[in-house]
mmCIF file of C-alpha atoms in Angstrom:
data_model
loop_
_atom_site.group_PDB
_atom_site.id
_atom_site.type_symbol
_atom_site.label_atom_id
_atom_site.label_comp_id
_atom_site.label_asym_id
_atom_site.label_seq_id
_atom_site.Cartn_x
_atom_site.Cartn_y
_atom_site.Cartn_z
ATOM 1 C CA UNK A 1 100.770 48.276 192.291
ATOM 2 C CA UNK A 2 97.686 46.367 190.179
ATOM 3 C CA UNK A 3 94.931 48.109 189.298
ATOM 4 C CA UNK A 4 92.905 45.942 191.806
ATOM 5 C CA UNK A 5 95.284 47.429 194.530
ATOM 6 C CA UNK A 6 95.133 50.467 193.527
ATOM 7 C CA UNK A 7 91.319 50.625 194.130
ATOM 8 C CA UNK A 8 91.446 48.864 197.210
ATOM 9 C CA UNK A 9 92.899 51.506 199.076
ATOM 10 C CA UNK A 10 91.683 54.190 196.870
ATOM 11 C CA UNK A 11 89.567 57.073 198.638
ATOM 12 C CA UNK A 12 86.565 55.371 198.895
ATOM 13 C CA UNK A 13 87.775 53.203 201.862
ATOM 14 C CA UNK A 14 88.043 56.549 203.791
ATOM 15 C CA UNK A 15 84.890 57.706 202.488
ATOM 16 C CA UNK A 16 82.459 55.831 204.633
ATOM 17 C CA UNK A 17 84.647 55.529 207.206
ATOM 18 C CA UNK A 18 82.820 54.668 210.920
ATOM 19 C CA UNK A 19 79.730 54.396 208.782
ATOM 20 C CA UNK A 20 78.730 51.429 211.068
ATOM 21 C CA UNK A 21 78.366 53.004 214.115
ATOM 22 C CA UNK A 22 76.030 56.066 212.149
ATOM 23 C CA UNK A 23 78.917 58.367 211.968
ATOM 24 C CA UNK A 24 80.743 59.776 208.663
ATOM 25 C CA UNK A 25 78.894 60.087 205.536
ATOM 26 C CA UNK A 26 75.227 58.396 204.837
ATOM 27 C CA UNK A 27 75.447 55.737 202.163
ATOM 28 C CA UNK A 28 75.359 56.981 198.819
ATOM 29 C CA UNK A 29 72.383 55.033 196.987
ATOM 30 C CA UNK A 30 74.061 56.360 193.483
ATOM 31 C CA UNK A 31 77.635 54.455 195.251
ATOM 32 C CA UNK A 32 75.693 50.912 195.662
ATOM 33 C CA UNK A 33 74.144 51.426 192.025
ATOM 34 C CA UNK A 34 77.811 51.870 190.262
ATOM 35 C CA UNK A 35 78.543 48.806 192.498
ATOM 36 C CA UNK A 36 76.335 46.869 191.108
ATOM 37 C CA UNK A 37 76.862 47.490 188.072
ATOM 38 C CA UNK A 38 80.361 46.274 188.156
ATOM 39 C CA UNK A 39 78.599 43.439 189.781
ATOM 40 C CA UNK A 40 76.816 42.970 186.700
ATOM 41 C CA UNK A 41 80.000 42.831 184.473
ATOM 42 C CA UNK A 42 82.185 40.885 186.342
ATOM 43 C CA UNK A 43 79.150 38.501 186.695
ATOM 44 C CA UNK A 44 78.681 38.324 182.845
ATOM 45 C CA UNK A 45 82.260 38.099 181.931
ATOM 46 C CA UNK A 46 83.950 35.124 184.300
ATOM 47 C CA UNK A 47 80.457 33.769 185.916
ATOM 48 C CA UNK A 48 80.132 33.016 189.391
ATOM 49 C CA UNK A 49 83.416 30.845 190.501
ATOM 50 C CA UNK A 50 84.955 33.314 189.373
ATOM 51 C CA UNK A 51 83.609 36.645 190.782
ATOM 52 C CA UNK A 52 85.773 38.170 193.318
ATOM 53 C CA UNK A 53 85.161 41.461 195.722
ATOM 54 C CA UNK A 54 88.477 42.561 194.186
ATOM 55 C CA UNK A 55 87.345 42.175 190.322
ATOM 56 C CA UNK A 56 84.641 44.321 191.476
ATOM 57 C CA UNK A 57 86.463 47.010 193.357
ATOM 58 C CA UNK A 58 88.592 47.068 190.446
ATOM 59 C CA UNK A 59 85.782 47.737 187.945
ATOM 60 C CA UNK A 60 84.141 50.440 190.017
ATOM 61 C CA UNK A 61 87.006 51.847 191.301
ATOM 62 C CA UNK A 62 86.555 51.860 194.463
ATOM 63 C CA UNK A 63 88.062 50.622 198.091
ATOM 64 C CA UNK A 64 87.190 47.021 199.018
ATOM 65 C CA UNK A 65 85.809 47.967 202.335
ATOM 66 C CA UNK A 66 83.114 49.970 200.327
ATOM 67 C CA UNK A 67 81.623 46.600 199.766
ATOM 68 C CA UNK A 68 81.908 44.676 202.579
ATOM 69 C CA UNK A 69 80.264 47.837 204.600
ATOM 70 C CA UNK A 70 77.272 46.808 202.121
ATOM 71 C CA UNK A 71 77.515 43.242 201.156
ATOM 72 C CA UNK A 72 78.779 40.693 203.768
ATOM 73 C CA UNK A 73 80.289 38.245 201.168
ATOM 74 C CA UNK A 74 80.164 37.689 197.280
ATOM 75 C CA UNK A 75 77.250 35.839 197.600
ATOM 76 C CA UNK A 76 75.230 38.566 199.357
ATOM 77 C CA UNK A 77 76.787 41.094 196.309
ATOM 78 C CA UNK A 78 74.935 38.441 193.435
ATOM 79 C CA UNK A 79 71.463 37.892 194.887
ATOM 80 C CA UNK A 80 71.195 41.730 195.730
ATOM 81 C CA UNK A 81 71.913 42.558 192.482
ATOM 82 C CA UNK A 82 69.938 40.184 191.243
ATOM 83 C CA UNK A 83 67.085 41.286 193.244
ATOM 84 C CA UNK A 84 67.242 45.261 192.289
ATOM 85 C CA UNK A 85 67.769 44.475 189.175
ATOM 86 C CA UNK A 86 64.590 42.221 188.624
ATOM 87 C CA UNK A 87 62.683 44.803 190.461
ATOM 88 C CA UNK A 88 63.028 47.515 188.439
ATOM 89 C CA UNK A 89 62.353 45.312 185.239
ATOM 90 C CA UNK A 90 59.457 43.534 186.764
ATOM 91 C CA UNK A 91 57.005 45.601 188.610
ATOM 92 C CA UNK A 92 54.029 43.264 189.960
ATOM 93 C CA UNK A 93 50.939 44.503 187.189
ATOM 94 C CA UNK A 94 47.550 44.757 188.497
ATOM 95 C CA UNK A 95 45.129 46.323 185.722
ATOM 96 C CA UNK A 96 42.312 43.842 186.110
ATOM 97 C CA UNK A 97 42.958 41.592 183.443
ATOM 98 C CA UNK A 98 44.431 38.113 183.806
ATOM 99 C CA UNK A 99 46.041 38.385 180.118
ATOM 100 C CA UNK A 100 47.139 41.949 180.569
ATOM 101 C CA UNK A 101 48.641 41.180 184.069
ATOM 102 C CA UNK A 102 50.547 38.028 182.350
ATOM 103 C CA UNK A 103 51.544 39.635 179.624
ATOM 104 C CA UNK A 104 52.978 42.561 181.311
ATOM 105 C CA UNK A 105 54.769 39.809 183.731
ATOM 106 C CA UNK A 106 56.190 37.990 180.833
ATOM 107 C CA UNK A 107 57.589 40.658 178.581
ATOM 108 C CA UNK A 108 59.280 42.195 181.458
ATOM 109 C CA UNK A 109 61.386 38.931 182.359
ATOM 110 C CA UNK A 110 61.784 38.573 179.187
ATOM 111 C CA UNK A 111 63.411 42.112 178.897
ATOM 112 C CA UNK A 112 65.494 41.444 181.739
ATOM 113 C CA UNK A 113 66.692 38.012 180.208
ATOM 114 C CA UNK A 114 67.724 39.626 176.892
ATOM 115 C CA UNK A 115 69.035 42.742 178.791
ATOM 116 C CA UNK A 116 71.985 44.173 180.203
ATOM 117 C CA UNK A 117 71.498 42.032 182.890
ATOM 118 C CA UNK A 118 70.972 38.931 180.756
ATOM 119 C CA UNK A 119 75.069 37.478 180.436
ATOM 120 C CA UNK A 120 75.051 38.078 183.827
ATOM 121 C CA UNK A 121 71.664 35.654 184.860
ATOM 122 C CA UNK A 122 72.858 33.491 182.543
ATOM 123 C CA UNK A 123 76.198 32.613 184.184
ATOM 124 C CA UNK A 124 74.554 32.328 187.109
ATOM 125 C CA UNK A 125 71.911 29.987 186.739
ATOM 126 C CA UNK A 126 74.398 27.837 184.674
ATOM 127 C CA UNK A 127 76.244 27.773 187.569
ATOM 128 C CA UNK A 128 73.356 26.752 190.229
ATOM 129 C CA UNK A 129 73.773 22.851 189.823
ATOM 130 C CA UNK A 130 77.152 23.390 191.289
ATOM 131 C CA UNK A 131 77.143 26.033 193.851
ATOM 132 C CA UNK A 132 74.345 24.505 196.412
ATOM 133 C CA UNK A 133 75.076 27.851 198.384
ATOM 134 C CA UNK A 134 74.314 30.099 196.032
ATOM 135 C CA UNK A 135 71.385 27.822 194.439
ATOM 136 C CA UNK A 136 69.378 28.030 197.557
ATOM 137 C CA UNK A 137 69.958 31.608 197.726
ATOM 138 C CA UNK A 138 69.026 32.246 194.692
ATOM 139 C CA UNK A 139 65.880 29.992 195.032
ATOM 140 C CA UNK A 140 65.090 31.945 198.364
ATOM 141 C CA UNK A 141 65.397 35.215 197.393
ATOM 142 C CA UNK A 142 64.468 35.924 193.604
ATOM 143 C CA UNK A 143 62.579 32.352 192.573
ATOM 144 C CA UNK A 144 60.232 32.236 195.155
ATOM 145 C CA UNK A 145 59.240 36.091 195.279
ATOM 146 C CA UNK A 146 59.082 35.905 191.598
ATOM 147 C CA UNK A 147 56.725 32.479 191.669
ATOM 148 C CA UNK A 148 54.411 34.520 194.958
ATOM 149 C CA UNK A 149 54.219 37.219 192.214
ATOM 150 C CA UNK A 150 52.864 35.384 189.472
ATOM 151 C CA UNK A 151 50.689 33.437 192.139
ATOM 152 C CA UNK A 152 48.954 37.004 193.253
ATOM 153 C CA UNK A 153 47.992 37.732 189.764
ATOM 154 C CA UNK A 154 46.499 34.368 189.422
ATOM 155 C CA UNK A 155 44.522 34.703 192.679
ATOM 156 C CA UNK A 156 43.466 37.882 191.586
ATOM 157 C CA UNK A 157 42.363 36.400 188.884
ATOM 158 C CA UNK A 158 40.700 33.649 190.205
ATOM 159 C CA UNK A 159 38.751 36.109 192.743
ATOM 160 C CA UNK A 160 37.488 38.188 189.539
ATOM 161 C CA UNK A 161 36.479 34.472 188.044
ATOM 162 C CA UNK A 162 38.607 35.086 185.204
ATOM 163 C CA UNK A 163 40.020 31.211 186.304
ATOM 164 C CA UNK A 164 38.148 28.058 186.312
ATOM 165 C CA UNK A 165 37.943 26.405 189.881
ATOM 166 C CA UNK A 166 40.914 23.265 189.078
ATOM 167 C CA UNK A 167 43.250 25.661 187.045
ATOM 168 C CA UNK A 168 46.534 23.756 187.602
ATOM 169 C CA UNK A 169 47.825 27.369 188.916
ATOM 170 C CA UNK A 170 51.254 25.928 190.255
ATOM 171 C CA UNK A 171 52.049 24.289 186.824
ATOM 172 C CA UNK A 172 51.243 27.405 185.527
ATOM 173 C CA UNK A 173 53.946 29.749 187.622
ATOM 174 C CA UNK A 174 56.359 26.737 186.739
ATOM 175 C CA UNK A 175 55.881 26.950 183.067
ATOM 176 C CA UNK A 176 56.001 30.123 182.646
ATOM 177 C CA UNK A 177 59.091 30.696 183.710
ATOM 178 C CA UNK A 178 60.691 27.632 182.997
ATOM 179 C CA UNK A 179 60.011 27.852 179.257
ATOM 180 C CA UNK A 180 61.893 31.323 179.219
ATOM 181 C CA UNK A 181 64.727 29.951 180.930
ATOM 182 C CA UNK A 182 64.719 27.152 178.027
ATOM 183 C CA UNK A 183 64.733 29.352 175.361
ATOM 184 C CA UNK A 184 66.985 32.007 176.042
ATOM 185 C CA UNK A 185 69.665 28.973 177.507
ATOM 186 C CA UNK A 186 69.140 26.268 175.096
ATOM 187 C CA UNK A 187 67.308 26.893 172.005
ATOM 188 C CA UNK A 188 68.873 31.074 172.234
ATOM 189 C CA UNK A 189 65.731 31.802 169.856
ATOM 190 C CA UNK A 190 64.328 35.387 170.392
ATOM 191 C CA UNK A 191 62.275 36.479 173.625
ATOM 192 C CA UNK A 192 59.797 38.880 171.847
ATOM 193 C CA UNK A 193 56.582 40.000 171.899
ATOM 194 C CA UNK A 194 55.519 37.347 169.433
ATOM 195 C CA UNK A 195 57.060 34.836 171.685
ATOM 196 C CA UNK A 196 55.521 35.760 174.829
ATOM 197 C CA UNK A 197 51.715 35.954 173.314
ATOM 198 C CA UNK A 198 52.131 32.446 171.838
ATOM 199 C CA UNK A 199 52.831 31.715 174.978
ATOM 200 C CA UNK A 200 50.202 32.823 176.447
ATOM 201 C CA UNK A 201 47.238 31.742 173.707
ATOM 202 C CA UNK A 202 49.183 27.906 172.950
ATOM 203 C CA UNK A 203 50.278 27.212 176.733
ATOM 204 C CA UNK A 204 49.264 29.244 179.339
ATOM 205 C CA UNK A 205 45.429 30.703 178.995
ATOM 206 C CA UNK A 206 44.313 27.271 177.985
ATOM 207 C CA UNK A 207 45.376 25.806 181.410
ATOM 208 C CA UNK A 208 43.638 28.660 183.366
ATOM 209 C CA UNK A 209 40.658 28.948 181.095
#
C-alpha cells in the first residue's frame, strides 16, 4: 500500500462520517487548518497542474473524503486557501491616515508574498495564463476583494480630503499591486520596508496627492 493509500482510508474518513446530514462530529476548524497547510506545500512544491486531492491527503495524513466533505474539487481547495491565508496577513487598516492605511496594506502583501505562503502564490499565478478556470477564480475571489479593499481606503481617503478630486484611484489599486507581483516574480529583489515606502513617496502618493 502507498503512502497516499494509506491515508486515504486512514481514520479520518470515519471521522466525519454523516457529517452532511448534521450528524457525527462538528468540523474541526484546527482539521481544515492542517489541510491547508498541506495545501500550501503541495502548492509550492509541483504548482498547480500538478496538485492532486491525494498529494494532499498524503501530506496531512488524512482520508480523502475529509476533503471533499470541505472542498468540492482542487480548485475550490487553492482559492480557499488562498483566501484564509491572505486574510490573516492582510487585515483591511483604517487609522485615519491615507499613508498609514497604504502602508499597512502594502507591507502586509508584501509579507504574505515573501512568506510561507509565497512558493505557493507564486506557482499559482505563474500558472494563471494557462488554467482559464482557475484564473477567473482566482480573479473572482482574492483579486477583486483585494482591489475593493484598497478602493475603501482610498474612498476613505478621499471623504477625509486627503485625495485630490481626479486622483487616477483605479491606476492606483492596479499599481500597487502589480508592481509587487513584478518584483517578487521577475526582478526577485527584496519586498521590504524600504521597498514599500519608495513606493509609496516615488509612485503612489504623487498620483493621489
Amino acid at each position: 500500500m502507498t503512502a497516499v493509500q494509506g491515508a486515504i482510508s486512514g481514520p479520518d474518513e470515519s471521522v466525519l462520517s454523516g457529517s452532511s446530514s448534521g450528524r457525527g462530529r462538528p468540523r474541526d476548524a484546527s482539521r481544515d487548518e492542517a489541510l491547508r497547510n498541506a495545501a500550501l506545500e503541495v502548492m509550492a512544491e509541483v504548482g498547480y497542474r500538478a496538485f492532486t486531492m491525494d498529494a494532499v491527503a498524503a501530506r496531512a495524513r488524512a482520508g480523502k473524503a475529509t476533503i471533499y466533505r470541505r472542498w468540492e474539487s482542487k480548485l475550490d481547495l487553492v482559492i480557499d486557501t488562498c483566501n484564509q491565508m491572505v486574510q490573516r496577513s492582510i487585515p483591511e487598516p483604517d487609522s485615519g491616515s491615507l499613508e498609514t492605511d497604504l502602508r499597512a496594506l502594502l507591507s502586509g502583501f508584501s509579507a504574505f508574498l515573501t512568506g510561507p505562503a509565497g512558493k505557493a502564490a507564486q506557482a499559482l499565478v505563474g500558472e494563471l495564463p494557462h488554467e482559464p478556470e482557475l484564473a477567473a477564480a482566482f480573479r473572482q475571489s482574492f483579486l477583486l476583494p483585494r482591489r475593493d479593499m484598497l478602493q475603501r481606503i482610498l474612498n476613505r481617503a478621499s471623504a477625509r480630503g486627503e485625495i485630490h478630486g481626479d486622483a487616477p484611484t483605479d491606476m492606483v489599486a492596479e499599481l500597487a499591486g502589480a508592481t509587487l507581483i513584478y518584483r517578487l516574480m521577475l526582478t526577485g529583489e527584496p519586498l521590504d520596508e524600504t521597498f514599500v515606502q519608495r513606493l509609496l513617496d516615488e509612485a503612489l502618493l504623487p498620483l493621489l496627492r
